[in-house]
PDB file of C-alpha atoms and ligand atoms in Angstrom:
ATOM      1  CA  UNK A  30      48.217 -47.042   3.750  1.00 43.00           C
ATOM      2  CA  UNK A  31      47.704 -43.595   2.309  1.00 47.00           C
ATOM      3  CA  UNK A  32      50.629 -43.080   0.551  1.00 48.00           C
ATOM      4  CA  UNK A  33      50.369 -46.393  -0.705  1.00 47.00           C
ATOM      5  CA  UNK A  34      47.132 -45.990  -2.417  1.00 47.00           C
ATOM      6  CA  UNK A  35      48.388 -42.407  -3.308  1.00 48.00           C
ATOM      7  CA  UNK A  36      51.435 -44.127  -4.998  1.00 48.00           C
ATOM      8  CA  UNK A  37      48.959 -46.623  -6.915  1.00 43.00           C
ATOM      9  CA  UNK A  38      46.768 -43.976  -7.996  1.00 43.00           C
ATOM     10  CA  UNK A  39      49.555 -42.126  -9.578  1.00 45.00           C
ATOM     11  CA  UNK A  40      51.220 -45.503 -11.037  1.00 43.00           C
ATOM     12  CA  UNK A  41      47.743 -46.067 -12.605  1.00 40.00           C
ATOM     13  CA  UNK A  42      47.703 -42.321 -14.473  1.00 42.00           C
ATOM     14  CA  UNK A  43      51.163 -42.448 -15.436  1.00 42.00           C
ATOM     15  CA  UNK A  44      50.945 -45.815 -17.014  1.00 42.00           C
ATOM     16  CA  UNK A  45      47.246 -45.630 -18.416  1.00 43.00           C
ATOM     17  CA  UNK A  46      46.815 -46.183 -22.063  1.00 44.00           C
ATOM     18  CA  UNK A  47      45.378 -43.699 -24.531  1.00 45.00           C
ATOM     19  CA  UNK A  48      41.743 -45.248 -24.427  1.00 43.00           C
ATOM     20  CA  UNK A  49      41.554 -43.963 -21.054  1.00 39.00           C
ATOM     21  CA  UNK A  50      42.866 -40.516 -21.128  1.00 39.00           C
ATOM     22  CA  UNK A  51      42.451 -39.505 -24.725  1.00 46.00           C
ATOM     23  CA  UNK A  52      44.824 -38.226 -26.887  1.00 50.00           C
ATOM     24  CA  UNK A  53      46.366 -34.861 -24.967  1.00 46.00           C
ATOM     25  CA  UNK A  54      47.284 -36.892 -21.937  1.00 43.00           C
ATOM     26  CA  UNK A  55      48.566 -40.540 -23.716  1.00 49.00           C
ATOM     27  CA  UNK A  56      51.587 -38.305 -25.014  1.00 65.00           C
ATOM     28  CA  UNK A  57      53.471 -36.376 -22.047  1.00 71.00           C
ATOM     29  CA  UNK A  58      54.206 -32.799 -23.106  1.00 82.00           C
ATOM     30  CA  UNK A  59      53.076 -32.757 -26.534  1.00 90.00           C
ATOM     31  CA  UNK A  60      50.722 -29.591 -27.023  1.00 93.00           C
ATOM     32  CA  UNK A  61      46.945 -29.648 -26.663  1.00 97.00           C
ATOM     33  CA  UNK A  62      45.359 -29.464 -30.359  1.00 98.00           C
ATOM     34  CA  UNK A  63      41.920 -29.967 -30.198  1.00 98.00           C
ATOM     35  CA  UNK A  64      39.559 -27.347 -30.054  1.00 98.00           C
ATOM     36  CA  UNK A  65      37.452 -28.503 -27.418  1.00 97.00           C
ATOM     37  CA  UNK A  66      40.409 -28.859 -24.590  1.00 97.00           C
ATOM     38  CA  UNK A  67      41.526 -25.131 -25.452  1.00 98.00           C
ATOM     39  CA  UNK A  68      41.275 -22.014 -23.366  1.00 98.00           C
ATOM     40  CA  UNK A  69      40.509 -18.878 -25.140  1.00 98.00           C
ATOM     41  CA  UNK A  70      43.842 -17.897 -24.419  1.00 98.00           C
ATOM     42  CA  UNK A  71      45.442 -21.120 -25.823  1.00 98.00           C
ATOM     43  CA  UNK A  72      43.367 -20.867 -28.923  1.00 98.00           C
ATOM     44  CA  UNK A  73      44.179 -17.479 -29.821  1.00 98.00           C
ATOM     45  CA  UNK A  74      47.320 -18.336 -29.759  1.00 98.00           C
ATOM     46  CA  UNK A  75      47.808 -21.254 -31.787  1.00 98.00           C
ATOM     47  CA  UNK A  76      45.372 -20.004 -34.340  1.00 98.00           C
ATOM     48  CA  UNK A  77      47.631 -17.010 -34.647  1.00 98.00           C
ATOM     49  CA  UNK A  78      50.967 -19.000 -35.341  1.00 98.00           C
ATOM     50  CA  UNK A  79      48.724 -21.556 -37.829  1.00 98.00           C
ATOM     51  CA  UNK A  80      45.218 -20.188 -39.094  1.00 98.00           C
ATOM     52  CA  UNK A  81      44.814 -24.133 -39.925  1.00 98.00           C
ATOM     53  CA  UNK A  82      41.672 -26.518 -38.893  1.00 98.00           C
ATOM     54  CA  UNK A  83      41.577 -29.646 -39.071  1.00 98.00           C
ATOM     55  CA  UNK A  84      38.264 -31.400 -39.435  1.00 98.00           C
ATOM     56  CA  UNK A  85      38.137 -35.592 -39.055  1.00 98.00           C
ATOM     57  CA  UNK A  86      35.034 -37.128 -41.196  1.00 96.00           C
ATOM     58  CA  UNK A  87      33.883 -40.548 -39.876  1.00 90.00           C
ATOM     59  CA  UNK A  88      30.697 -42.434 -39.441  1.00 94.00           C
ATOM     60  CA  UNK A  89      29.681 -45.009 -37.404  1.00 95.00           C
ATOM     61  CA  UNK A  90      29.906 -48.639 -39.392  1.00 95.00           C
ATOM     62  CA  UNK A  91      30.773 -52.254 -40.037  1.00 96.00           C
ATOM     63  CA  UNK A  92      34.716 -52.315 -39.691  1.00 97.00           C
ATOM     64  CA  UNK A  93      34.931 -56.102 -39.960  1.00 97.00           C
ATOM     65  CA  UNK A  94      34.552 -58.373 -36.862  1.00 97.00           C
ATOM     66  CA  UNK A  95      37.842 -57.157 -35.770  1.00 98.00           C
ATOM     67  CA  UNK A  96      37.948 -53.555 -35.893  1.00 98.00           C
ATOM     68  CA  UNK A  97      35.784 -51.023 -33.702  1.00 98.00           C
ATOM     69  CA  UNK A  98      32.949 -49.419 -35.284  1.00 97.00           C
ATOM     70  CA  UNK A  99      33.955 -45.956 -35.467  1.00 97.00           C
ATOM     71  CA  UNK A 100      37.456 -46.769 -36.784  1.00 98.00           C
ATOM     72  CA  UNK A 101      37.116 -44.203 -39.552  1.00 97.00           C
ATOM     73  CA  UNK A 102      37.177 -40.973 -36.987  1.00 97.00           C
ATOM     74  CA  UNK A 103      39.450 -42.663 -34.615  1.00 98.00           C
ATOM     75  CA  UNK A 104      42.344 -42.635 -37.679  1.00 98.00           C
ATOM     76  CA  UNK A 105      41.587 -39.651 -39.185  1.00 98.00           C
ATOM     77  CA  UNK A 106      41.189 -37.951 -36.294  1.00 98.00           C
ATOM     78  CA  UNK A 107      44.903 -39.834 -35.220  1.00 98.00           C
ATOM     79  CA  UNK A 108      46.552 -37.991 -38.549  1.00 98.00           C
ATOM     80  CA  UNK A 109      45.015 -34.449 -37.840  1.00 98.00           C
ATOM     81  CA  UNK A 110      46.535 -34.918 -33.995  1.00 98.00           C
ATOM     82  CA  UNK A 111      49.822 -35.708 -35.566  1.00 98.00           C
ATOM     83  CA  UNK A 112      49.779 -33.282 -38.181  1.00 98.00           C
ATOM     84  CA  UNK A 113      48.859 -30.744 -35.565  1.00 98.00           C
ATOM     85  CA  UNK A 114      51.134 -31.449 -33.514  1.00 98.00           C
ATOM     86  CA  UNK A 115      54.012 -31.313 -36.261  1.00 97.00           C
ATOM     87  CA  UNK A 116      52.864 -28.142 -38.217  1.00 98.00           C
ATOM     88  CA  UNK A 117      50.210 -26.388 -36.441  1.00 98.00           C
ATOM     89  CA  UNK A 118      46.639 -26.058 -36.231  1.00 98.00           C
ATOM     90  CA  UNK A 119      43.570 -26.860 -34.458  1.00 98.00           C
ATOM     91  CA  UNK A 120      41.995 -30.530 -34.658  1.00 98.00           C
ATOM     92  CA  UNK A 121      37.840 -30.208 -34.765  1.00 98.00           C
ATOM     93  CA  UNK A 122      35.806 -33.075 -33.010  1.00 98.00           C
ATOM     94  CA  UNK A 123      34.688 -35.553 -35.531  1.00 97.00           C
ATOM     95  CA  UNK A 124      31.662 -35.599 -37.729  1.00 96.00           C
ATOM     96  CA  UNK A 125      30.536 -38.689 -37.671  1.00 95.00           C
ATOM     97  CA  UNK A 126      27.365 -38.459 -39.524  1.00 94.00           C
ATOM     98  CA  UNK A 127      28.380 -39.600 -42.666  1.00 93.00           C
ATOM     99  CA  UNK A 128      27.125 -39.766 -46.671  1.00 93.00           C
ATOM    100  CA  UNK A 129      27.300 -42.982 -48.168  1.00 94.00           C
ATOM    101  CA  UNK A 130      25.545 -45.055 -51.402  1.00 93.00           C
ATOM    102  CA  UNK A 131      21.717 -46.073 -50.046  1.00 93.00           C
ATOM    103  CA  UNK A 132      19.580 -48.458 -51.734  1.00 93.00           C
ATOM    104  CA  UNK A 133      16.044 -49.080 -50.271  1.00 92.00           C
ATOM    105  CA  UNK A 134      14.713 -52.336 -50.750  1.00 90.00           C
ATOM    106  CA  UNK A 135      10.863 -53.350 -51.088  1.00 91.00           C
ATOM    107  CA  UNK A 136      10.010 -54.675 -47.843  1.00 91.00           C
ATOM    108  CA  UNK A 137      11.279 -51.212 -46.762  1.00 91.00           C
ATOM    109  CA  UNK A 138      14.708 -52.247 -45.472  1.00 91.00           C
ATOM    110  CA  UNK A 139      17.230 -49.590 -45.956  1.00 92.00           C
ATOM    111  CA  UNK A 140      20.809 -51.141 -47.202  1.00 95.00           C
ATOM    112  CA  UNK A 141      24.018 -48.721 -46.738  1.00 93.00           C
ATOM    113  CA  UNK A 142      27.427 -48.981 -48.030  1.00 92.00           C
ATOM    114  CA  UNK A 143      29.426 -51.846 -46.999  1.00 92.00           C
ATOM    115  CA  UNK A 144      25.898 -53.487 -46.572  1.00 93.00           C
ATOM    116  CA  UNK A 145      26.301 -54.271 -50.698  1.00 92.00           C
ATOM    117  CA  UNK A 146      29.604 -54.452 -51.161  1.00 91.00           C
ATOM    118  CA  UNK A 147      31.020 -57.418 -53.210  1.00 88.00           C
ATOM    119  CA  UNK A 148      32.545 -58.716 -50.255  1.00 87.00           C
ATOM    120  CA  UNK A 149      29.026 -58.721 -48.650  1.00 90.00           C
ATOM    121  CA  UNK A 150      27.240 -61.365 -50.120  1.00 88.00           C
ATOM    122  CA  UNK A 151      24.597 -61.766 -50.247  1.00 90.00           C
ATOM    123  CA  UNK A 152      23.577 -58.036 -49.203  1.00 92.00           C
ATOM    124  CA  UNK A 153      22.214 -58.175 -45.591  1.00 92.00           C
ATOM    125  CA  UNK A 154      22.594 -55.046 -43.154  1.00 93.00           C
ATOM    126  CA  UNK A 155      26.241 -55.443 -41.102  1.00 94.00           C
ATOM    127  CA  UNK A 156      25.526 -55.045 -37.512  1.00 93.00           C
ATOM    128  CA  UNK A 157      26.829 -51.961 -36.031  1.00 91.00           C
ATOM    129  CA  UNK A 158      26.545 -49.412 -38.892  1.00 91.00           C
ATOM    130  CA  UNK A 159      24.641 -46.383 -38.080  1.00 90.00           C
ATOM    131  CA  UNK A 160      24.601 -42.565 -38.483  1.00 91.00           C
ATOM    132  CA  UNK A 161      24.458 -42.286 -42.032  1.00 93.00           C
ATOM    133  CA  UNK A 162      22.891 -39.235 -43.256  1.00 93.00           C
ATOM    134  CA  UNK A 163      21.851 -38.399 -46.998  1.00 94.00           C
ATOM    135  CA  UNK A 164      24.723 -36.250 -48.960  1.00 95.00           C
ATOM    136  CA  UNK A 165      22.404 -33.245 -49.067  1.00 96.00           C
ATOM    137  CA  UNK A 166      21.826 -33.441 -45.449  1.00 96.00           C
ATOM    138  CA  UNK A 167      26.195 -34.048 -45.194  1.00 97.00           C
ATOM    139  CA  UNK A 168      26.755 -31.383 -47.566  1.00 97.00           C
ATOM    140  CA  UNK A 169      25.031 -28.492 -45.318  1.00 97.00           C
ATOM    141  CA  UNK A 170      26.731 -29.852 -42.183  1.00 97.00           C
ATOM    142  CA  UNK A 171      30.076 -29.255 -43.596  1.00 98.00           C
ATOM    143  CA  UNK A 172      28.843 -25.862 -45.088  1.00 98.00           C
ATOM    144  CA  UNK A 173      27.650 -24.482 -41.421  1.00 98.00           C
ATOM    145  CA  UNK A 174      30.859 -25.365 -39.771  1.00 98.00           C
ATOM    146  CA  UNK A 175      33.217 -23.791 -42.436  1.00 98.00           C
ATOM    147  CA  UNK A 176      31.078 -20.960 -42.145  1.00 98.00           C
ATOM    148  CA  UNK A 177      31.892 -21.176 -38.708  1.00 98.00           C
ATOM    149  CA  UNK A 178      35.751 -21.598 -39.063  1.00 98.00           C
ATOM    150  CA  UNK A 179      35.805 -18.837 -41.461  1.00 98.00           C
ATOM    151  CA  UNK A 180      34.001 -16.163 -38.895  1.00 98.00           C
ATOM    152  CA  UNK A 181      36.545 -18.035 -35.734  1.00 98.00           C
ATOM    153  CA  UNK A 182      39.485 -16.772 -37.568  1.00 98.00           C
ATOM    154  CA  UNK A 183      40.826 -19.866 -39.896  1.00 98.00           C
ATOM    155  CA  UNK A 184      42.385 -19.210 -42.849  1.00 98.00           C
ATOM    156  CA  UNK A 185      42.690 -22.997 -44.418  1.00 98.00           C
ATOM    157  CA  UNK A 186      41.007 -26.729 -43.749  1.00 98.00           C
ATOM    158  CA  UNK A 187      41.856 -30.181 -44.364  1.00 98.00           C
ATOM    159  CA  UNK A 188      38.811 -32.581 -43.878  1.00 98.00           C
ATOM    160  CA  UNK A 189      39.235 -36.644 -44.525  1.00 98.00           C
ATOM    161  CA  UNK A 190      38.443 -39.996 -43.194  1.00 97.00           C
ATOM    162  CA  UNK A 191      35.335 -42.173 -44.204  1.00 94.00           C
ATOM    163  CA  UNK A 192      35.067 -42.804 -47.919  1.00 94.00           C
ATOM    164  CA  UNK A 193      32.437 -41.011 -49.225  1.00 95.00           C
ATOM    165  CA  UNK A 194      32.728 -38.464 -46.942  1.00 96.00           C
ATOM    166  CA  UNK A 195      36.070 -37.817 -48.430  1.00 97.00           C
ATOM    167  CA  UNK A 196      34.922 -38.072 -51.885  1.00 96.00           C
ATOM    168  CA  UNK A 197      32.132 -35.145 -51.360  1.00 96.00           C
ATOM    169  CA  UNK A 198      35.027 -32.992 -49.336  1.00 98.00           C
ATOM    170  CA  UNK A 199      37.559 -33.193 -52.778  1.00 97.00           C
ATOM    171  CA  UNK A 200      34.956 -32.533 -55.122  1.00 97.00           C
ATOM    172  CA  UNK A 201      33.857 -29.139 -53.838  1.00 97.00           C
ATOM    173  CA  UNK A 202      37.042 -28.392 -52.904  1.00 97.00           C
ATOM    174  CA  UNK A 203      37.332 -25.126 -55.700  1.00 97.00           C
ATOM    175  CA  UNK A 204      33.968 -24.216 -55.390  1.00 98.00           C
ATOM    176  CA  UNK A 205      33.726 -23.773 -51.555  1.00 98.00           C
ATOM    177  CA  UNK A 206      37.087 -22.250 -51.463  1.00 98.00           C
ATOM    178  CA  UNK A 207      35.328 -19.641 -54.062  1.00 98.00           C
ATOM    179  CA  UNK A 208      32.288 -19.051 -51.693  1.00 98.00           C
ATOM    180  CA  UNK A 209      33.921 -19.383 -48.412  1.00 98.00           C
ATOM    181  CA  UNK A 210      37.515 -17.691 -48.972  1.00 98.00           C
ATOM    182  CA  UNK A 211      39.423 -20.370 -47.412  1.00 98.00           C
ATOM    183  CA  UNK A 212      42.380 -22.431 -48.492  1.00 98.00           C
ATOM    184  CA  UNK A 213      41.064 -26.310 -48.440  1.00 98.00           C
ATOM    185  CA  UNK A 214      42.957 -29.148 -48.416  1.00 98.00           C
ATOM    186  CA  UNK A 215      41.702 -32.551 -49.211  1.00 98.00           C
ATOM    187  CA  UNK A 216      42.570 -36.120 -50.591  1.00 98.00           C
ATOM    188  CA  UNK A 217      41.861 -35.228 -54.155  1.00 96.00           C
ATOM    189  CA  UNK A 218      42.257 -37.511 -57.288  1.00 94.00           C
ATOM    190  CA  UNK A 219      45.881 -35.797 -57.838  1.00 93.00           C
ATOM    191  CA  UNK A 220      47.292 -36.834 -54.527  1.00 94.00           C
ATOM    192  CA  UNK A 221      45.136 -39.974 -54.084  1.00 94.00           C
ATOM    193  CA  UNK A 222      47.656 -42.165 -55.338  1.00 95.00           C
ATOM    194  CA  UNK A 223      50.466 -41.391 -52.782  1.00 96.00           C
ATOM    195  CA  UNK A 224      47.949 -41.039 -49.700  1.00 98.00           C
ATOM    196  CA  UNK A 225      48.262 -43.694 -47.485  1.00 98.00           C
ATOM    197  CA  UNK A 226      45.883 -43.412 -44.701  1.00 98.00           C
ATOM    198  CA  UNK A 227      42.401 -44.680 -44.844  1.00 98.00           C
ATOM    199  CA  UNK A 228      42.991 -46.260 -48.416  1.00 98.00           C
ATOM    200  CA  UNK A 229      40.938 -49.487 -47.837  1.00 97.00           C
ATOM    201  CA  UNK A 230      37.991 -50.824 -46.078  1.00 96.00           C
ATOM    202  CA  UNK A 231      38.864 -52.387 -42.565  1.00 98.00           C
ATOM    203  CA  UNK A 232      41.620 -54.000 -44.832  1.00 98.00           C
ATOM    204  CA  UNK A 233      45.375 -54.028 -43.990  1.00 98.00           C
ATOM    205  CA  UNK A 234      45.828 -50.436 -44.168  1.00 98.00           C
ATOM    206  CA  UNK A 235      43.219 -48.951 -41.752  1.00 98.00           C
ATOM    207  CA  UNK A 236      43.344 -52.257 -39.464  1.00 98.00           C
ATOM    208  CA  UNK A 237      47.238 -51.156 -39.027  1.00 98.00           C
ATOM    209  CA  UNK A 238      46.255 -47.763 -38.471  1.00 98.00           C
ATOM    210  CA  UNK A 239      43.993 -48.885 -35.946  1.00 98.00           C
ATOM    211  CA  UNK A 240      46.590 -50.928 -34.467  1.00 98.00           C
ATOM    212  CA  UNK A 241      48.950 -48.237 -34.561  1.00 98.00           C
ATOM    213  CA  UNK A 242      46.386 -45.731 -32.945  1.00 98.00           C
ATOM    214  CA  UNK A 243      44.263 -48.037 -30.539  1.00 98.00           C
ATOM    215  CA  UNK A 244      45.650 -51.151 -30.489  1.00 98.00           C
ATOM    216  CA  UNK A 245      42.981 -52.459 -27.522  1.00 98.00           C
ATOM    217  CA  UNK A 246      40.619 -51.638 -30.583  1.00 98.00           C
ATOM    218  CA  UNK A 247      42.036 -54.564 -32.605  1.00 98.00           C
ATOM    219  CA  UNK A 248      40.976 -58.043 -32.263  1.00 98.00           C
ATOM    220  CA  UNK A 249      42.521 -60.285 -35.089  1.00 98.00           C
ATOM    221  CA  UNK A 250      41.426 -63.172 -33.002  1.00 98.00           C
ATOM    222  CA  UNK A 251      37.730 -62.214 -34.217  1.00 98.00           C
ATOM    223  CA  UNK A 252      38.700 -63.553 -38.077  1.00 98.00           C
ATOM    224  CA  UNK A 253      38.729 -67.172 -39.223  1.00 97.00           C
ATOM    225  CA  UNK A 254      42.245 -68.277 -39.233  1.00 96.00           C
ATOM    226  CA  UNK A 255      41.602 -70.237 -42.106  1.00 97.00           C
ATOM    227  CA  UNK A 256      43.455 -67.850 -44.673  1.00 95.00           C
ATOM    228  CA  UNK A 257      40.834 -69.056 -47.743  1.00 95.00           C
ATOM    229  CA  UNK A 258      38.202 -67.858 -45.706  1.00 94.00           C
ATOM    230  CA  UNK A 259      37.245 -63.860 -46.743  1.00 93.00           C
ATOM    231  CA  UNK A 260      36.708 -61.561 -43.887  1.00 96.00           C
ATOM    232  CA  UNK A 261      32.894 -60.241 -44.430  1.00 95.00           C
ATOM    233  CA  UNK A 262      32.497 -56.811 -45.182  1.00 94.00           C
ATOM    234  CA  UNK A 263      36.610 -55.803 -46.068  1.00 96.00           C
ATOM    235  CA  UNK A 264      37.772 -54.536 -48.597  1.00 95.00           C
ATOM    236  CA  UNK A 265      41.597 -54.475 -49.628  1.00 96.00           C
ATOM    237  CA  UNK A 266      44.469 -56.386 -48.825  1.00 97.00           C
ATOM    238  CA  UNK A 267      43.938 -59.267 -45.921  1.00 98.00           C
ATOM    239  CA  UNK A 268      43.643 -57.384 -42.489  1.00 98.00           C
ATOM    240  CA  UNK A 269      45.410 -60.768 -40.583  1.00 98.00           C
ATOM    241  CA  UNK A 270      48.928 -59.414 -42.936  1.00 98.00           C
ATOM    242  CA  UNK A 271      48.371 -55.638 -40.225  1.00 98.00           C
ATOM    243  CA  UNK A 272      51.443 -54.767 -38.036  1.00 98.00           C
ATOM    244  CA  UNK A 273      51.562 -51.854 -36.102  1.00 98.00           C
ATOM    245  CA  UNK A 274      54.679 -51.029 -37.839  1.00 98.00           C
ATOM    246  CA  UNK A 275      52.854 -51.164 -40.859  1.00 98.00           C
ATOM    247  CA  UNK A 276      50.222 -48.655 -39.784  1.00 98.00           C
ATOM    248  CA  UNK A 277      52.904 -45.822 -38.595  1.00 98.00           C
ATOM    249  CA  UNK A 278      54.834 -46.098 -41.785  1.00 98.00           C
ATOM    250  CA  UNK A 279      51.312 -45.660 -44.033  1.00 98.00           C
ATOM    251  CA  UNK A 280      51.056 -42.363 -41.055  1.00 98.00           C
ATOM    252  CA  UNK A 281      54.421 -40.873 -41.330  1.00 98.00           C
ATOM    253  CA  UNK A 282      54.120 -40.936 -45.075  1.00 98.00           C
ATOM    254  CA  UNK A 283      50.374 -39.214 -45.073  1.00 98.00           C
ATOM    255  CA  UNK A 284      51.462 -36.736 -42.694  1.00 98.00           C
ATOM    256  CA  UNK A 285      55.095 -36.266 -44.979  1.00 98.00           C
ATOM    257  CA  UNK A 286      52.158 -35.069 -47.957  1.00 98.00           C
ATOM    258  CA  UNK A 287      50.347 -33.022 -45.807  1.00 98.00           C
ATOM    259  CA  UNK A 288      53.286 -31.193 -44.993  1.00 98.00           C
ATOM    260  CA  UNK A 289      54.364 -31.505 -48.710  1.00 97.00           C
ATOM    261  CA  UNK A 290      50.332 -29.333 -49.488  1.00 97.00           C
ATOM    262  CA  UNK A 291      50.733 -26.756 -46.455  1.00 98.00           C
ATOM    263  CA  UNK A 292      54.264 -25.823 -47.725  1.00 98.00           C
ATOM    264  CA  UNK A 293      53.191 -25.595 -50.829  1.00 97.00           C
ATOM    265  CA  UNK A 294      50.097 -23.498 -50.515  1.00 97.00           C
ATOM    266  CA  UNK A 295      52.699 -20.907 -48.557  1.00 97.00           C
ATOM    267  CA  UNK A 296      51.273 -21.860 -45.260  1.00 97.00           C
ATOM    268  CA  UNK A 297      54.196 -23.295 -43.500  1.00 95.00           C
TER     269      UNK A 297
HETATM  270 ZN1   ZN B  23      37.093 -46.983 -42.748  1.00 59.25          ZN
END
């Protein structure tokens, strides 16, 4: 009876999927690369080999029926694990308080991003979106932890993921690297064209990352099968066209230009 419950319990672990044991465990003897699961001893040393931090920037919002609401940290955060694990580094838990474009209304309802998008009409607030945060507000979050990662030892940082988030990151990209002596990295309007992760809204690029990443995060079923019928809230090519295939092939070439930067900037 023991040793048959023993034998379950260790059937269940072995075969769990990734929503249950997070990244480190869903991938047998890869290396641990996020900060928070290191020991001193285990961060010292892979911040020695690669001085590199990676930092994932979400929020929490609409996604489309189909796709969880804090898709945007769940892929970016999936790149920075695969990048880490590739070429080094240290992945940061998410921010997920994000920036985004705010318009207050006059009965004093606050509409956010997606909530006005052209494929939101008319403008009503999308259920689920939440931690938004004005760019000042962003802008000093980010400052305080790079301050951080400078004083822990980091020589260079890539930060992506949610939209605008992203946008704030390239922009100051010269002038923090002036006040905070670190190499960034960042999806800036040179590279923007070959990126391929994160390049629409809940559309058939991130929904295949999602299915790629967290496929029990995925539920096609939620969209009208009726092809004429536009998903609310999505921007991009149709999310019912995703694959998982898709989705690792968009990866594999975002991680290929990451590389492509680190090498470049003598890192590597
Ligand atoms: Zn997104």
């Amino acid at each position: 009876m023991q040793r048959t419950r023993r034998r379950f319990l260790q059937a269940g672990v072995a075969g769990a999927p990734a929503a249950v044991l997070g990244w480190s465990a869903a991938s047998a003897g890869a290396p641990k690369v996020h900060y928070a699961e290191l020991l001193p001893h285990e961060f010292r040393k892979r911040l020695a080999e690669r001085p590199i931090a990676y930092l994932p920037v979400g929020t929490l919002e609409w996604h489309g029926e189909h796709l969880a609401l804090g898709a945007d940290a769940i892929q970016s955060e999936g790149l920075m694990v695969e990048c880490a694990r590739r070429l080094g580094g240290i992945v940061m838990p998410p921010i997920h308080l994000g920036p985004d474009r705010a318009r207050l209304l006059e009965d004093g309802k606050l509409l956010v991003g997606m909530d006005y998008a052209t494929s939101t009409s008319p403008p009503r607030q999308l259920d689920g979106s939440c931690y938004w945060v004005p760019l000042g507000l962003h802008v000093m979050i980010v400052d305080a932890i790079l301050t951080q990662l400078k004083r822990a030892g980091f020589r260079a940082v890539l930060a992506d993921g949610h939209g605008p988030s992203r946008t704030s990151w390239a922009e100051s990209l010269q002038e923090r690297e002036a006040r905070f002596g670190l190499k960034l990295f960042g999806v800036t309007k040179e590279i923007a064209g070959q990126w391929k992760s994160q390049v629409d809204h809940a559309g058939r690029n991130e929904t295949s990352l999602m299915m790629h990443f967290r496929p029990e995060l995925v539920d096609l079923s939620q969209l009208s099968p009726d092809r004429s019928v536009r998903p609310l809230g999505v921007g991009g090519e149709d999310p019912r066209d995703a694959t998982a295939a898709y989705g690792k092939e968009c990866l594999e070439k975002s991680v290929e230009l990451v590389r492509q930067m680190f090498a470049k900037a003598g890192l590597l």
